[in-house]
Amino acid sequence: MTALLEVDNLRVAYGKIEAVKGISFTVEAGQVVTLIGTNGAGKTTTLRTLSGLLKPLDGTIRFEGRPLAGVPAHRIVALGLAHSPEGRHIFPRLTIAENLQLGAFLRKDGEGIAKDTQRVYDLFPILGERARQAAGTLSGGEQQMLAMGRALMSRPKLLMLDEPSMGLSPIMMQRIMATITELRASGTTILLVEQNARAALSLADRGHVMEIGKIVLSGTGADLLHDESVRKAYLGED
Ligand SMILES: Nc1ncnc2c1ncn2[C@@H]1O[C@H](COP(=O)(O)OP(=O)(O)OP(=O)(O)O)[C@@H](O)[C@H]1O
Ligand SMILES: [Mg+2]
């Protein structure tokens, strides 16, 4: 069976700076796969390239077996790949409900959209309570939930989350991680980028450790959690 996502020898550069230097990995349908690594390792660059926002220098990306080369970002969303970006990027002057609607901009099934909006409100009740309020009035963590909810509104086959726990309190962080577990249980495949390596590896089926543009170690979440070099470098243990 082909993997949902296959990345082969992906290279991405900003001018002369090569940020991603030939990485390969796959995401099987139903899995949670995590990319961890230090600041500047190339994780965000990888997600932005998968969403069609950056053009690769080399390598191939296949989604459901189909090469994504040259496919524009909005078509990639339509194919089922959604991205909750680093740093939230919600629309502060629009209401929460309007932000969620934007996530469904390619869909025409009003009933399905209403159902999925309710699903987001069930996952994050605060968003439902504040539905008519400007999104800019939400706290940082609540905006993070909105960004995730918006990505879910396209009903993605693959949901890419870039540091969903950034800036969150421990309780909010647990909430986000529990939501990821719930989403997986409901059949959403997830590619998760996280600074909190322990939390990410604890719930991931597979993980890849990135260092300066390369994948230096791969394994199951459990393998990596117990790997000595990972424990020292990313879990703050000695
Ligand atoms: N727009 C840009 N122009 C030039 N260089 C960039 C640009 N965006 C990122 N880079 C560089 O590319 C490298 C990879 O950055 P990237 O944002 O992908 O890292 P990251 O793994 O997501 O890091 P973090 O954990 O800090 O978010 C870094 O060296 C960064 O400085
Ligand atoms: Mg990043």
Tab-separated table of C-alpha atoms and ligand atoms in Angstrom:
chain	number	residue	atom	x	y	z
A	1	MET	CA	0.000	0.000	0.000
A	2	THR	CA	1.295	3.478	-0.776
A	3	ALA	CA	1.800	5.822	2.130
A	4	LEU	CA	-0.496	8.849	2.430
A	5	LEU	CA	2.556	11.109	2.218
A	6	GLU	CA	5.946	10.206	0.766
A	7	VAL	CA	8.815	12.663	0.935
A	8	ASP	CA	11.924	11.654	-0.947
A	9	ASN	CA	15.247	13.485	-0.867
A	10	LEU	CA	13.588	16.860	-0.292
A	11	ARG	CA	15.898	19.860	-0.510
A	12	VAL	CA	14.760	23.439	0.128
A	13	ALA	CA	16.826	26.638	0.086
A	14	TYR	CA	16.304	30.307	0.858
A	15	GLY	CA	18.642	31.871	-1.692
A	16	LYS	CA	22.016	30.349	-0.966
A	17	ILE	CA	21.041	28.985	2.436
A	18	GLU	CA	20.014	25.357	2.169
A	19	ALA	CA	17.605	24.851	5.053
A	20	VAL	CA	16.502	21.297	4.189
A	21	LYS	CA	19.264	19.103	2.833
A	22	GLY	CA	17.766	15.969	1.369
A	23	ILE	CA	15.257	14.455	3.807
A	24	SER	CA	13.089	11.397	3.213
A	25	PHE	CA	10.194	10.086	5.299
A	26	THR	CA	6.689	8.735	4.914
A	27	VAL	CA	3.418	9.174	6.773
A	28	GLU	CA	1.010	6.235	6.645
A	29	ALA	CA	-2.732	6.857	6.831
A	30	GLY	CA	-3.901	6.903	10.445
A	31	GLN	CA	-0.485	7.626	11.928
A	32	VAL	CA	0.804	10.492	14.008
A	33	VAL	CA	4.328	11.273	12.827
A	34	THR	CA	6.440	13.881	14.563
A	35	LEU	CA	9.431	15.944	13.489
A	36	ILE	CA	11.517	17.164	16.395
A	37	GLY	CA	14.797	19.036	16.450
A	38	THR	CA	16.580	22.179	17.564
A	39	ASN	CA	15.720	25.725	16.451
A	40	GLY	CA	16.565	26.262	12.813
A	41	ALA	CA	16.700	22.533	11.991
A	42	GLY	CA	14.326	22.987	9.032
A	43	LYS	CA	11.045	21.693	10.455
A	44	THR	CA	8.876	24.691	9.552
A	45	THR	CA	10.559	24.899	6.149
A	46	THR	CA	9.590	21.270	5.551
A	47	LEU	CA	5.914	21.875	6.428
A	48	ARG	CA	5.754	25.046	4.342
A	49	THR	CA	7.142	23.153	1.379
A	50	LEU	CA	4.626	20.329	1.813
A	51	SER	CA	1.825	22.945	1.766
A	52	GLY	CA	3.110	24.410	-1.492
A	53	LEU	CA	4.223	27.701	0.074
A	54	LEU	CA	7.887	27.078	-0.769
A	55	LYS	CA	9.280	25.475	-3.890
A	56	PRO	CA	11.709	22.604	-3.385
A	57	LEU	CA	15.172	22.708	-4.909
A	58	ASP	CA	15.081	18.979	-5.446
A	59	GLY	CA	13.281	15.824	-4.381
A	60	THR	CA	9.710	14.620	-4.636
A	61	ILE	CA	6.595	14.885	-2.494
A	62	ARG	CA	3.770	12.451	-3.158
A	63	PHE	CA	0.343	12.694	-1.558
A	64	GLU	CA	-1.801	9.586	-2.068
A	65	GLY	CA	0.748	8.579	-4.693
A	66	ARG	CA	0.337	11.806	-6.620
A	67	PRO	CA	3.372	14.088	-7.112
A	68	LEU	CA	2.765	17.590	-5.724
A	69	ALA	CA	5.395	19.342	-7.845
A	70	GLY	CA	3.931	22.541	-9.263
A	71	VAL	CA	0.560	22.114	-7.528
A	72	PRO	CA	-0.459	25.513	-6.033
A	73	ALA	CA	-1.102	25.827	-2.301
A	74	HIS	CA	-4.912	26.145	-2.557
A	75	ARG	CA	-5.094	22.974	-4.668
A	76	ILE	CA	-2.998	21.161	-2.080
A	77	VAL	CA	-5.586	22.102	0.564
A	78	ALA	CA	-8.293	20.793	-1.761
A	79	LEU	CA	-6.418	17.487	-2.062
A	80	GLY	CA	-6.682	17.091	1.707
A	81	LEU	CA	-3.522	18.511	3.211
A	82	ALA	CA	-4.097	21.239	5.839
A	83	HIS	CA	-1.549	23.282	7.753
A	84	SER	CA	-1.870	24.982	11.129
A	85	PRO	CA	1.131	27.302	10.881
A	86	GLU	CA	3.718	28.297	13.441
A	87	GLY	CA	2.762	31.521	15.242
A	88	ARG	CA	-0.977	31.074	14.759
A	89	HIS	CA	-1.746	33.467	11.869
A	90	ILE	CA	-5.393	33.904	12.620
A	91	PHE	CA	-7.286	36.951	11.345
A	92	PRO	CA	-7.594	39.155	14.456
A	93	ARG	CA	-10.407	41.422	13.229
A	94	LEU	CA	-12.629	38.632	12.011
A	95	THR	CA	-14.738	36.733	14.509
A	96	ILE	CA	-13.886	33.237	15.615
A	97	ALA	CA	-16.745	31.852	13.519
A	98	GLU	CA	-15.488	33.761	10.458
A	99	ASN	CA	-11.955	32.462	10.956
A	100	LEU	CA	-13.322	28.924	11.031
A	101	GLN	CA	-15.368	29.555	7.885
A	102	LEU	CA	-12.217	30.615	6.082
A	103	GLY	CA	-10.790	27.186	6.818
A	104	ALA	CA	-13.685	25.722	4.824
A	105	PHE	CA	-13.365	28.144	1.910
A	106	LEU	CA	-13.109	25.363	-0.672
A	107	ARG	CA	-16.157	23.480	0.539
A	108	LYS	CA	-19.711	23.954	-0.618
A	109	ASP	CA	-21.477	21.456	1.657
A	110	GLY	CA	-23.149	23.880	4.074
A	111	GLU	CA	-24.460	21.105	6.281
A	112	GLY	CA	-21.062	19.444	6.564
A	113	ILE	CA	-19.446	22.786	7.341
A	114	ALA	CA	-21.958	23.439	10.130
A	115	LYS	CA	-21.296	19.964	11.536
A	116	ASP	CA	-17.536	20.437	11.477
A	117	THR	CA	-17.857	23.890	13.072
A	118	GLN	CA	-19.764	22.228	15.901
A	119	ARG	CA	-17.067	19.571	16.130
A	120	VAL	CA	-14.427	22.286	16.596
A	121	TYR	CA	-16.604	23.892	19.304
A	122	ASP	CA	-16.922	20.496	20.997
A	123	LEU	CA	-13.133	20.069	20.922
A	124	PHE	CA	-12.526	23.639	22.145
A	125	PRO	CA	-15.632	24.893	23.981
A	126	ILE	CA	-14.134	28.351	24.558
A	127	LEU	CA	-14.275	28.939	20.782
A	128	GLY	CA	-17.990	28.197	20.769
A	129	GLU	CA	-18.631	30.526	23.686
A	130	ARG	CA	-16.805	33.345	21.918
A	131	ALA	CA	-17.916	32.549	18.359
A	132	ARG	CA	-19.049	36.125	17.553
A	133	GLN	CA	-16.070	37.840	19.172
A	134	ALA	CA	-13.053	39.196	17.262
A	135	ALA	CA	-10.364	36.524	17.186
A	136	GLY	CA	-7.726	39.070	18.226
A	137	THR	CA	-9.335	39.209	21.678
A	138	LEU	CA	-8.506	35.544	22.362
A	139	SER	CA	-5.525	34.666	24.526
A	140	GLY	CA	-2.429	33.251	22.818
A	141	GLY	CA	-3.353	29.684	23.688
A	142	GLU	CA	-6.941	30.176	22.547
A	143	GLN	CA	-5.665	31.566	19.234
A	144	GLN	CA	-3.595	28.415	18.905
A	145	MET	CA	-6.772	26.368	19.294
A	146	LEU	CA	-8.470	28.507	16.661
A	147	ALA	CA	-5.599	27.952	14.207
A	148	MET	CA	-5.913	24.217	14.747
A	149	GLY	CA	-9.697	24.363	14.435
A	150	ARG	CA	-9.418	26.333	11.210
A	151	ALA	CA	-7.093	23.719	9.715
A	152	LEU	CA	-9.619	21.030	10.669
A	153	MET	CA	-12.400	22.870	8.815
A	154	SER	CA	-11.031	21.751	5.444
A	155	ARG	CA	-11.633	18.156	6.621
A	156	PRO	CA	-8.051	17.222	5.905
A	157	LYS	CA	-6.736	13.742	5.264
A	158	LEU	CA	-3.437	14.974	6.635
A	159	LEU	CA	-3.277	17.679	9.294
A	160	MET	CA	0.089	19.378	9.723
A	161	LEU	CA	0.589	21.145	13.046
A	162	ASP	CA	3.583	23.432	13.537
A	163	GLU	CA	4.271	23.771	17.270
A	164	PRO	CA	0.665	23.638	18.469
A	165	SER	CA	1.812	23.890	22.087
A	166	MET	CA	3.918	27.023	21.594
A	167	GLY	CA	3.395	29.471	24.435
A	168	LEU	CA	0.771	27.356	26.169
A	169	SER	CA	0.422	26.699	29.865
A	170	PRO	CA	0.960	23.068	30.943
A	171	ILE	CA	-2.802	22.533	31.180
A	172	MET	CA	-3.495	23.968	27.719
A	173	MET	CA	-0.603	21.928	26.392
A	174	GLN	CA	-2.155	18.735	27.780
A	175	ARG	CA	-5.441	19.783	26.229
A	176	ILE	CA	-3.835	20.155	22.785
A	177	MET	CA	-2.057	16.816	23.098
A	178	ALA	CA	-5.301	15.134	24.173
A	179	THR	CA	-7.016	16.707	21.169
A	180	ILE	CA	-4.351	15.284	18.857
A	181	THR	CA	-4.975	11.848	20.355
A	182	GLU	CA	-8.740	12.289	19.843
A	183	LEU	CA	-8.230	13.379	16.242
A	184	ARG	CA	-6.114	10.356	15.531
A	185	ALA	CA	-8.759	8.111	17.060
A	186	SER	CA	-11.292	9.663	14.687
A	187	GLY	CA	-9.072	8.795	11.716
A	188	THR	CA	-7.133	12.016	11.034
A	189	THR	CA	-3.516	11.503	10.050
A	190	ILE	CA	-1.193	14.035	11.668
A	191	LEU	CA	2.272	15.391	10.971
A	192	LEU	CA	3.316	17.153	14.156
A	193	VAL	CA	6.240	19.525	14.634
A	194	GLU	CA	6.961	20.132	18.306
A	195	GLN	CA	9.614	21.638	20.552
A	196	ASN	CA	8.152	19.623	23.387
A	197	ALA	CA	9.799	16.401	22.296
A	198	ARG	CA	8.601	14.363	25.240
A	199	ALA	CA	4.940	15.138	24.628
A	200	ALA	CA	5.258	14.650	20.876
A	201	LEU	CA	7.125	11.338	21.071
A	202	SER	CA	4.761	10.033	23.738
A	203	LEU	CA	1.839	10.127	21.355
A	204	ALA	CA	3.565	9.618	17.982
A	205	ASP	CA	3.677	6.372	16.051
A	206	ARG	CA	6.932	7.486	14.446
A	207	GLY	CA	9.385	10.298	14.970
A	208	HIS	CA	12.266	11.840	13.087
A	209	VAL	CA	14.961	13.964	14.654
A	210	MET	CA	16.161	16.830	12.465
A	211	GLU	CA	19.477	18.626	12.838
A	212	ILE	CA	20.634	21.380	10.494
A	213	GLY	CA	18.506	20.313	7.566
A	214	LYS	CA	18.899	16.551	7.887
A	215	ILE	CA	17.102	13.685	9.546
A	216	VAL	CA	19.695	12.191	11.871
A	217	LEU	CA	17.565	9.626	13.670
A	218	SER	CA	14.217	7.916	13.058
A	219	GLY	CA	12.185	5.400	14.982
A	220	THR	CA	8.945	4.709	16.753
A	221	GLY	CA	7.937	7.330	19.306
A	222	ALA	CA	8.749	4.868	22.086
A	223	ASP	CA	12.191	4.011	20.625
A	224	LEU	CA	13.149	7.673	20.415
A	225	LEU	CA	11.847	8.410	23.915
A	226	HIS	CA	14.247	5.791	25.223
A	227	ASP	CA	17.168	6.664	22.957
A	228	GLU	CA	20.089	7.955	24.981
A	229	SER	CA	21.132	10.710	22.561
A	230	VAL	CA	17.537	11.943	22.293
A	231	ARG	CA	17.175	11.916	26.067
A	232	LYS	CA	20.304	14.029	26.450
A	233	ALA	CA	19.714	16.465	23.618
A	234	TYR	CA	15.942	16.893	23.627
A	235	LEU	CA	14.492	15.665	26.882
A	236	GLY	CA	16.838	17.560	29.160
A	237	GLU	CA	18.213	14.454	30.854
A	238	ASP	CA	21.826	13.533	31.497
B	1	LIG	N1	12.533	33.336	4.977
B	1	LIG	C1	13.770	32.888	5.262
B	1	LIG	N2	14.862	33.416	4.670
B	1	LIG	C2	16.104	32.971	4.947
B	1	LIG	N3	16.373	31.963	5.794
B	1	LIG	C3	15.336	31.398	6.420
B	1	LIG	C4	13.983	31.827	6.186
B	1	LIG	N4	13.160	31.068	6.956
B	1	LIG	C5	13.966	30.215	7.616
B	1	LIG	N5	15.261	30.407	7.301
B	1	LIG	C6	16.406	29.651	7.812
B	1	LIG	O1	16.237	28.282	7.493
B	1	LIG	C7	16.638	27.452	8.573
B	1	LIG	C8	15.510	26.534	8.977
B	1	LIG	O2	14.465	27.326	9.534
B	1	LIG	P1	13.084	26.679	10.013
B	1	LIG	O3	12.179	27.796	10.328
B	1	LIG	O4	12.642	25.694	9.015
B	1	LIG	O5	13.550	25.924	11.339
B	1	LIG	P2	12.702	25.173	12.446
B	1	LIG	O6	13.260	23.794	12.557
B	1	LIG	O7	11.258	25.309	12.182
B	1	LIG	O8	13.122	25.990	13.766
B	1	LIG	P3	12.238	26.406	15.061
B	1	LIG	O9	12.234	25.209	15.937
B	1	LIG	O10	13.046	27.513	15.651
B	1	LIG	O11	10.901	26.831	14.606
B	1	LIG	C9	17.121	28.398	9.660
B	1	LIG	O12	18.518	28.487	9.589
B	1	LIG	C10	16.458	29.704	9.319
B	1	LIG	O13	17.218	30.803	9.755
B	2	MG	MG	9.716	26.217	13.180
